[in-house]
PDB file of C-alpha atoms in Angstrom:
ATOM      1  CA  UNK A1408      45.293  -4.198 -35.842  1.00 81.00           C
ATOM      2  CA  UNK A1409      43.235  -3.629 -32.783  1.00 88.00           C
ATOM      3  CA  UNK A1410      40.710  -0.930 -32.525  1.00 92.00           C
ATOM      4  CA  UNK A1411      38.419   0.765 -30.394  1.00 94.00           C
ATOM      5  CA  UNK A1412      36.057   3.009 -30.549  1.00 95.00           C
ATOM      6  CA  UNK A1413      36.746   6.841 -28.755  1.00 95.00           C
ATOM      7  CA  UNK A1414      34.996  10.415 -27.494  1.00 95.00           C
ATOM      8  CA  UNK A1415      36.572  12.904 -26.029  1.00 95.00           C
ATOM      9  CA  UNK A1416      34.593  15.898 -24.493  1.00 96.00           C
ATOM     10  CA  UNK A1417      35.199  18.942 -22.766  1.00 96.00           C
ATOM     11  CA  UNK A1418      34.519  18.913 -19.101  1.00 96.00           C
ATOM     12  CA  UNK A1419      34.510  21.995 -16.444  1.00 91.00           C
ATOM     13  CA  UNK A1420      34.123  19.527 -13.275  1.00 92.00           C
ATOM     14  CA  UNK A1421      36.488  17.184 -13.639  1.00 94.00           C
ATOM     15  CA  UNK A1422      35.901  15.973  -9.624  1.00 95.00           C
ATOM     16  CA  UNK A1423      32.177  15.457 -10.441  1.00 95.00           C
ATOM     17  CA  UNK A1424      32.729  13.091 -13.373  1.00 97.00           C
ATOM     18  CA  UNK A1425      35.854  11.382 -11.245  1.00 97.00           C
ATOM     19  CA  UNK A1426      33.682  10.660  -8.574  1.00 98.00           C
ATOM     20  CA  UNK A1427      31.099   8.884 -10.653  1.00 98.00           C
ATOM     21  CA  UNK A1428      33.792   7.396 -12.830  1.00 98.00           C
ATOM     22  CA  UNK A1429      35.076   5.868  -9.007  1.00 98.00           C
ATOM     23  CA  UNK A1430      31.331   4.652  -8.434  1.00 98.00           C
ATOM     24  CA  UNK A1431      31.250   2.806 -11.626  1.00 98.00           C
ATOM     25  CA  UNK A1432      34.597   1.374 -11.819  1.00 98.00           C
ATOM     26  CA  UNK A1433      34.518   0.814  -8.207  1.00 98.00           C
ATOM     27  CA  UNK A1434      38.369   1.961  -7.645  1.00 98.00           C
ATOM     28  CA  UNK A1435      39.653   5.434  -7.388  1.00 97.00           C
ATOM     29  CA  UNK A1436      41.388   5.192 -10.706  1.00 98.00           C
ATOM     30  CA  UNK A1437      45.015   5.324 -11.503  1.00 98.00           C
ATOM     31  CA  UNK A1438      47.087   8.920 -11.809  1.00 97.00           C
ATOM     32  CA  UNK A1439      49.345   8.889 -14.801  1.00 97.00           C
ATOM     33  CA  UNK A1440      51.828  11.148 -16.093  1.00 97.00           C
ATOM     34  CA  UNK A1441      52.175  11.364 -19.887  1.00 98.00           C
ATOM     35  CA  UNK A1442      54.473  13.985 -22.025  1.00 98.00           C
ATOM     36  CA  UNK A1443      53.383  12.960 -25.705  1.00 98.00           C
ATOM     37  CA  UNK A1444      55.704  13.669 -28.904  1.00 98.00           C
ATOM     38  CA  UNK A1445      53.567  13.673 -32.030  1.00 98.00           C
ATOM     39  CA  UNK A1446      56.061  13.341 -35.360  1.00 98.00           C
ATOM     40  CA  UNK A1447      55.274  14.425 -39.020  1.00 98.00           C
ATOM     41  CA  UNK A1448      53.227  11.727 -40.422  1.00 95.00           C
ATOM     42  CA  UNK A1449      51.867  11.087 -44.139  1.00 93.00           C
ATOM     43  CA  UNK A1450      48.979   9.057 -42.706  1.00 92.00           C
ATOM     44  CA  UNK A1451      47.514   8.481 -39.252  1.00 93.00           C
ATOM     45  CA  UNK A1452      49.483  10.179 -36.441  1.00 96.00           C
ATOM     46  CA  UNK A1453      52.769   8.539 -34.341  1.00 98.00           C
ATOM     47  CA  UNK A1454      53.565   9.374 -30.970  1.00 98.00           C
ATOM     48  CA  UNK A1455      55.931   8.803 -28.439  1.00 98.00           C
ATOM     49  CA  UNK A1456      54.031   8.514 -25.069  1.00 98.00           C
ATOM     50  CA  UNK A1457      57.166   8.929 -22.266  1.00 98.00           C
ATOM     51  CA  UNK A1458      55.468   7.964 -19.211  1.00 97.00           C
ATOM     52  CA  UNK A1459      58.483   9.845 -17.495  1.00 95.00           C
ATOM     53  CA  UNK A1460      59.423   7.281 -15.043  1.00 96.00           C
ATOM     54  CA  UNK A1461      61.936   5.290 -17.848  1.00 95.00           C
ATOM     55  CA  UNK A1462      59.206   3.826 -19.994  1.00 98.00           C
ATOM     56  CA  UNK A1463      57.245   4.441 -22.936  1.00 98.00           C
ATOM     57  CA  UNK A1464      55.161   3.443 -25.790  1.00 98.00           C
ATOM     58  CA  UNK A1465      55.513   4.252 -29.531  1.00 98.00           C
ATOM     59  CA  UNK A1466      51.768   4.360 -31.146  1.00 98.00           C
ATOM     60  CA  UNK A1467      50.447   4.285 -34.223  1.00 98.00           C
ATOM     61  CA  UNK A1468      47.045   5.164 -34.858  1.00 95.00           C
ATOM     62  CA  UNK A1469      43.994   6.314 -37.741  1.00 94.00           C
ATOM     63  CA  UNK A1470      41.026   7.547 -36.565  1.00 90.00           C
ATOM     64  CA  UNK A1471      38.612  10.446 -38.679  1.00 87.00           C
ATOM     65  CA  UNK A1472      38.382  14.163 -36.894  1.00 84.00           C
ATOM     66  CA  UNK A1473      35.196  13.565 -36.195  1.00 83.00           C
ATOM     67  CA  UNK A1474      32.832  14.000 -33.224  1.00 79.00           C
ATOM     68  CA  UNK A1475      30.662  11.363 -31.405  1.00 82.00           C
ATOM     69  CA  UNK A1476      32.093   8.351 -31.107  1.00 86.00           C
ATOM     70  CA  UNK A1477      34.311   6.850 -33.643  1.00 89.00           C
ATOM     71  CA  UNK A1478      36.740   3.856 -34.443  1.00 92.00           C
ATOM     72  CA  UNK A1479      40.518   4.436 -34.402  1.00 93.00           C
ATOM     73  CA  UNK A1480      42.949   1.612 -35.269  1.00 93.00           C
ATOM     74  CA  UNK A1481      46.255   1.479 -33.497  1.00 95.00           C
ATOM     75  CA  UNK A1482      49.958   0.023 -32.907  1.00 97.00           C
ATOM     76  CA  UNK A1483      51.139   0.118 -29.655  1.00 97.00           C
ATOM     77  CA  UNK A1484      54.891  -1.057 -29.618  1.00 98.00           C
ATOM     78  CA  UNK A1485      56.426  -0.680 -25.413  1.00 98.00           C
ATOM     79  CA  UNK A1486      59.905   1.162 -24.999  1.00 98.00           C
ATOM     80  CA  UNK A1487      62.386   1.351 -22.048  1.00 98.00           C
ATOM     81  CA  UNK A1488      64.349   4.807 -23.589  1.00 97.00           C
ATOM     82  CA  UNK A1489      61.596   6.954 -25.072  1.00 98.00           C
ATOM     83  CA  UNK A1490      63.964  10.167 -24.230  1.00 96.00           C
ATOM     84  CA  UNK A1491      66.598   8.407 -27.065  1.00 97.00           C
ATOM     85  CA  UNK A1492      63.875   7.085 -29.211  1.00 98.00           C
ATOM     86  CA  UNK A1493      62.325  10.950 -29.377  1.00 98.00           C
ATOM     87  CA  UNK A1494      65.875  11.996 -30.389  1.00 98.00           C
ATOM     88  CA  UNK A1495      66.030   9.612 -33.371  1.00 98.00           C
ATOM     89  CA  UNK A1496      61.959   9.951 -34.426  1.00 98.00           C
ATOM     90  CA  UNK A1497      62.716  14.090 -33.962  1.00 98.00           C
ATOM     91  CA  UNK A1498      66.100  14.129 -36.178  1.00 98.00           C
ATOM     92  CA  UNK A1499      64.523  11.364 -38.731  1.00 98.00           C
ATOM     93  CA  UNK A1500      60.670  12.671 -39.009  1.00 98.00           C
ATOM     94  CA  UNK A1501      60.344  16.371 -37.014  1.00 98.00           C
ATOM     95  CA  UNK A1502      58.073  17.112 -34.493  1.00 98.00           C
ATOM     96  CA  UNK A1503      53.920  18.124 -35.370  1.00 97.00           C
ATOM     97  CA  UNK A1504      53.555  19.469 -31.325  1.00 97.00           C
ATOM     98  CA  UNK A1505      54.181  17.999 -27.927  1.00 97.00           C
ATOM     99  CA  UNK A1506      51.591  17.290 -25.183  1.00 98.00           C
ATOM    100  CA  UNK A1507      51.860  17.489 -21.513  1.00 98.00           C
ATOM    101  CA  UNK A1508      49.144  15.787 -18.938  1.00 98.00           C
ATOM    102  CA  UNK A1509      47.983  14.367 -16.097  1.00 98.00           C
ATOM    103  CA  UNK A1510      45.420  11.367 -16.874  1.00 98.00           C
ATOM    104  CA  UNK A1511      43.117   9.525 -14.218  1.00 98.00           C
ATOM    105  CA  UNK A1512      42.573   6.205 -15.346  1.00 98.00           C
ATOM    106  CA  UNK A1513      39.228   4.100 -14.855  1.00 98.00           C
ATOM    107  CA  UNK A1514      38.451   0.829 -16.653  1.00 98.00           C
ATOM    108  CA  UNK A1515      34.310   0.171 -16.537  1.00 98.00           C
ATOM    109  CA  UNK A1516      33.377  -2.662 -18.504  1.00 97.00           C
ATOM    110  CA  UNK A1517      35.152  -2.900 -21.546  1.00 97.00           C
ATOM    111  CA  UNK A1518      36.126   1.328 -21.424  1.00 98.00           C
ATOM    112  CA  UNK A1519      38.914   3.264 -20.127  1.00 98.00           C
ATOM    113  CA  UNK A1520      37.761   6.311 -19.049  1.00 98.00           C
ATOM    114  CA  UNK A1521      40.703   9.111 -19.124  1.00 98.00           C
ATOM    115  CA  UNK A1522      39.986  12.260 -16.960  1.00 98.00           C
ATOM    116  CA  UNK A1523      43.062  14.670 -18.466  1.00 98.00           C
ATOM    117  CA  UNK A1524      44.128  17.664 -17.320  1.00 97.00           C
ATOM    118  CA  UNK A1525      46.150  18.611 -20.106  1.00 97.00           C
ATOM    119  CA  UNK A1526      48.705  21.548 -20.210  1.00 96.00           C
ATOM    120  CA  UNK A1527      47.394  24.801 -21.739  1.00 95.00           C
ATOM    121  CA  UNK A1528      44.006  23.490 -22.664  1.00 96.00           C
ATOM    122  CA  UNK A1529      42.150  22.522 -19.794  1.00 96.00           C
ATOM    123  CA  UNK A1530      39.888  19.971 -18.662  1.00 97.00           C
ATOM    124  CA  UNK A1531      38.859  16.419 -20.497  1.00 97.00           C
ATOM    125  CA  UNK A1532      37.530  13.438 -20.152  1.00 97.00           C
ATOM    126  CA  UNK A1533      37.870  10.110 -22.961  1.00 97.00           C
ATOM    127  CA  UNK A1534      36.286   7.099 -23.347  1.00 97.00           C
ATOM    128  CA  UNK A1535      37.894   4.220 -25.437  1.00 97.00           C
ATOM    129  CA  UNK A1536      35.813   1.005 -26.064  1.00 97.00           C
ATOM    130  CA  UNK A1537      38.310  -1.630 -26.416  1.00 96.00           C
ATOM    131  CA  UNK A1538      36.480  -3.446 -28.917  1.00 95.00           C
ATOM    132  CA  UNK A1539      36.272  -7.233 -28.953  1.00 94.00           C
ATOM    133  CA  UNK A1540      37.025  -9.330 -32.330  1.00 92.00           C
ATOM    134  CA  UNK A1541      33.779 -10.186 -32.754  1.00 93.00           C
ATOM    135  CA  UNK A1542      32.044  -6.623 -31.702  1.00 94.00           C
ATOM    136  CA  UNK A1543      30.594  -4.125 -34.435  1.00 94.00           C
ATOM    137  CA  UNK A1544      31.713  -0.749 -34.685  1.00 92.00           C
ATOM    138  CA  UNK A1545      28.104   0.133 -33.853  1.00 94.00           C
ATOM    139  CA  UNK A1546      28.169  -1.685 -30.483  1.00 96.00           C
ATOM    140  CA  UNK A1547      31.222   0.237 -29.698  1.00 95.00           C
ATOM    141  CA  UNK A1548      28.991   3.415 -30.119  1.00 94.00           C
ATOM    142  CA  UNK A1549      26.357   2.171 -28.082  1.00 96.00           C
ATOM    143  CA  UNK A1550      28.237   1.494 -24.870  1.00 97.00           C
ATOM    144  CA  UNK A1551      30.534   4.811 -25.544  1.00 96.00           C
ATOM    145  CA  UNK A1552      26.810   6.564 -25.652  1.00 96.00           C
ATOM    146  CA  UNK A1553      25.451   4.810 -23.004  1.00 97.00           C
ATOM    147  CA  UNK A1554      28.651   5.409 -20.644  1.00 97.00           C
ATOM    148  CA  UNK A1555      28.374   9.094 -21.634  1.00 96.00           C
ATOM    149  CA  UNK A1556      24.933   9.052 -20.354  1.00 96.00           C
ATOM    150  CA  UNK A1557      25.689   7.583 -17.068  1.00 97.00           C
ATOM    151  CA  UNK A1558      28.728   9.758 -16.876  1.00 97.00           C
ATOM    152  CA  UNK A1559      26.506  13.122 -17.604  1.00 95.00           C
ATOM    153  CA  UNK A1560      28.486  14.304 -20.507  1.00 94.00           C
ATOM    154  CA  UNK A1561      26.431  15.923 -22.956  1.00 93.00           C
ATOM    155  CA  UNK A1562      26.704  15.618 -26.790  1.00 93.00           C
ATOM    156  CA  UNK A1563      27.172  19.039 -27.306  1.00 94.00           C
ATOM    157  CA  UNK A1564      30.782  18.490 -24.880  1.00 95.00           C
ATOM    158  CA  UNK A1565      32.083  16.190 -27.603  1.00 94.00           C
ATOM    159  CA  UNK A1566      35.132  17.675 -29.697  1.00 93.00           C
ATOM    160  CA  UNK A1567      36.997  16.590 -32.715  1.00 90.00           C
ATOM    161  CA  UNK A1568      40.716  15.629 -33.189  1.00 88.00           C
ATOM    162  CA  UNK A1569      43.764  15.032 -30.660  1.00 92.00           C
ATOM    163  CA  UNK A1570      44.742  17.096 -28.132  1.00 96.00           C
ATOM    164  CA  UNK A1571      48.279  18.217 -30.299  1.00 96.00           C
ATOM    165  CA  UNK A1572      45.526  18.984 -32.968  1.00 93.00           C
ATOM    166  CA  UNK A1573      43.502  21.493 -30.131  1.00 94.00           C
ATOM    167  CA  UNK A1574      46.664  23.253 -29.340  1.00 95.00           C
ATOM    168  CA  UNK A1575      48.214  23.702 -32.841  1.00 95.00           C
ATOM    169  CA  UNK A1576      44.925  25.185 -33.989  1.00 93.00           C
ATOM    170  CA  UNK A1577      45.880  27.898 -30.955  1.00 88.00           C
ATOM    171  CA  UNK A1578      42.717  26.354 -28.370  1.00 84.00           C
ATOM    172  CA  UNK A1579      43.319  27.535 -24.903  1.00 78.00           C
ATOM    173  CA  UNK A1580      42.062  26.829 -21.708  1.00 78.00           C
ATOM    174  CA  UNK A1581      39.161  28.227 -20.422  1.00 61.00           C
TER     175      UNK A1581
END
């Protein structure tokens, strides 16, 4: 199963960390829709991202609701209907929560970098290491660390869980 390893952080400036994102990656990044359908799950989470232009992707993925960076494992399996695929996941599993965002996509190195502007909650910004067979998970952490560094987000930014997980647990934007 292929991992990586993730952050996600609260950001107030998104523009500031886009424009040194753009420096870095040397490319002004790539806008991307996303409404995300997260079903009732006994382990991991499953989603339905609909990319809203006819395509989609069903994931699978584990990671712990932890801060700092962290491994998740994930499934990734494409779709061309994820409007009837949400209708058969919905009526077979139920839905945990839906999320709604605009993502700016980087790739530095090895990283995406996701700057999301997600419905109801605000301002973020991801990182996921795409980790390489023969990597450690502790590498991972380094260059997630080291890209925070250059990115000037600060530790105490960092916040647990998926965004469905933020606004289920009532977070709002500030």
């Amino acid at each position: 199963m292929p991992s990586n390893v993730e952050i996600k952080a609260k950001v107030s400036d998104l523009t500031h960390i886009g424009e040194k994102a753009a420096t870095l990656s040397q490319s002004e990044g790539t806008i991307i829709l996303q409404h995300d359908t997260f079903f009732n799950c006994s382990n991991g989470r499953l989603k339905l991202r609909d990319f809203m232009d006819g395509s989609g992707q069903l994931i699978f993925y584990e990671r712990p609701d932890t801060d700092g960076p962290k491994l998740s494992r994930y499934s990734i399996s494409p779709t061309s209907d994820p409007q009837s695929l949400q209708t058969v996941l919905s009526d077979a599993l139920g839905v945990k929560g839906e999320v709604w965002k605009e993502r700016r996509l980087f790739m530095i190195g090895q990283t995406r970098v996701h700057l999301d502007t997600v419905r109801g909650l605000g301002h973020y910004m991801e990182l996921e290491v795409v980790m390489r067979p023969e990597q450690t998970v502790e590498e991972g952490q380094r260059v997630a660390e080291e890209l925070m560094e250059k990115l000037g987000v600060s530790p105490e930014s960092l916040v647990t869980g998926a965004y469905v997980d933020l606004i289920l647990d009532g977070h709002e934007e500030t």
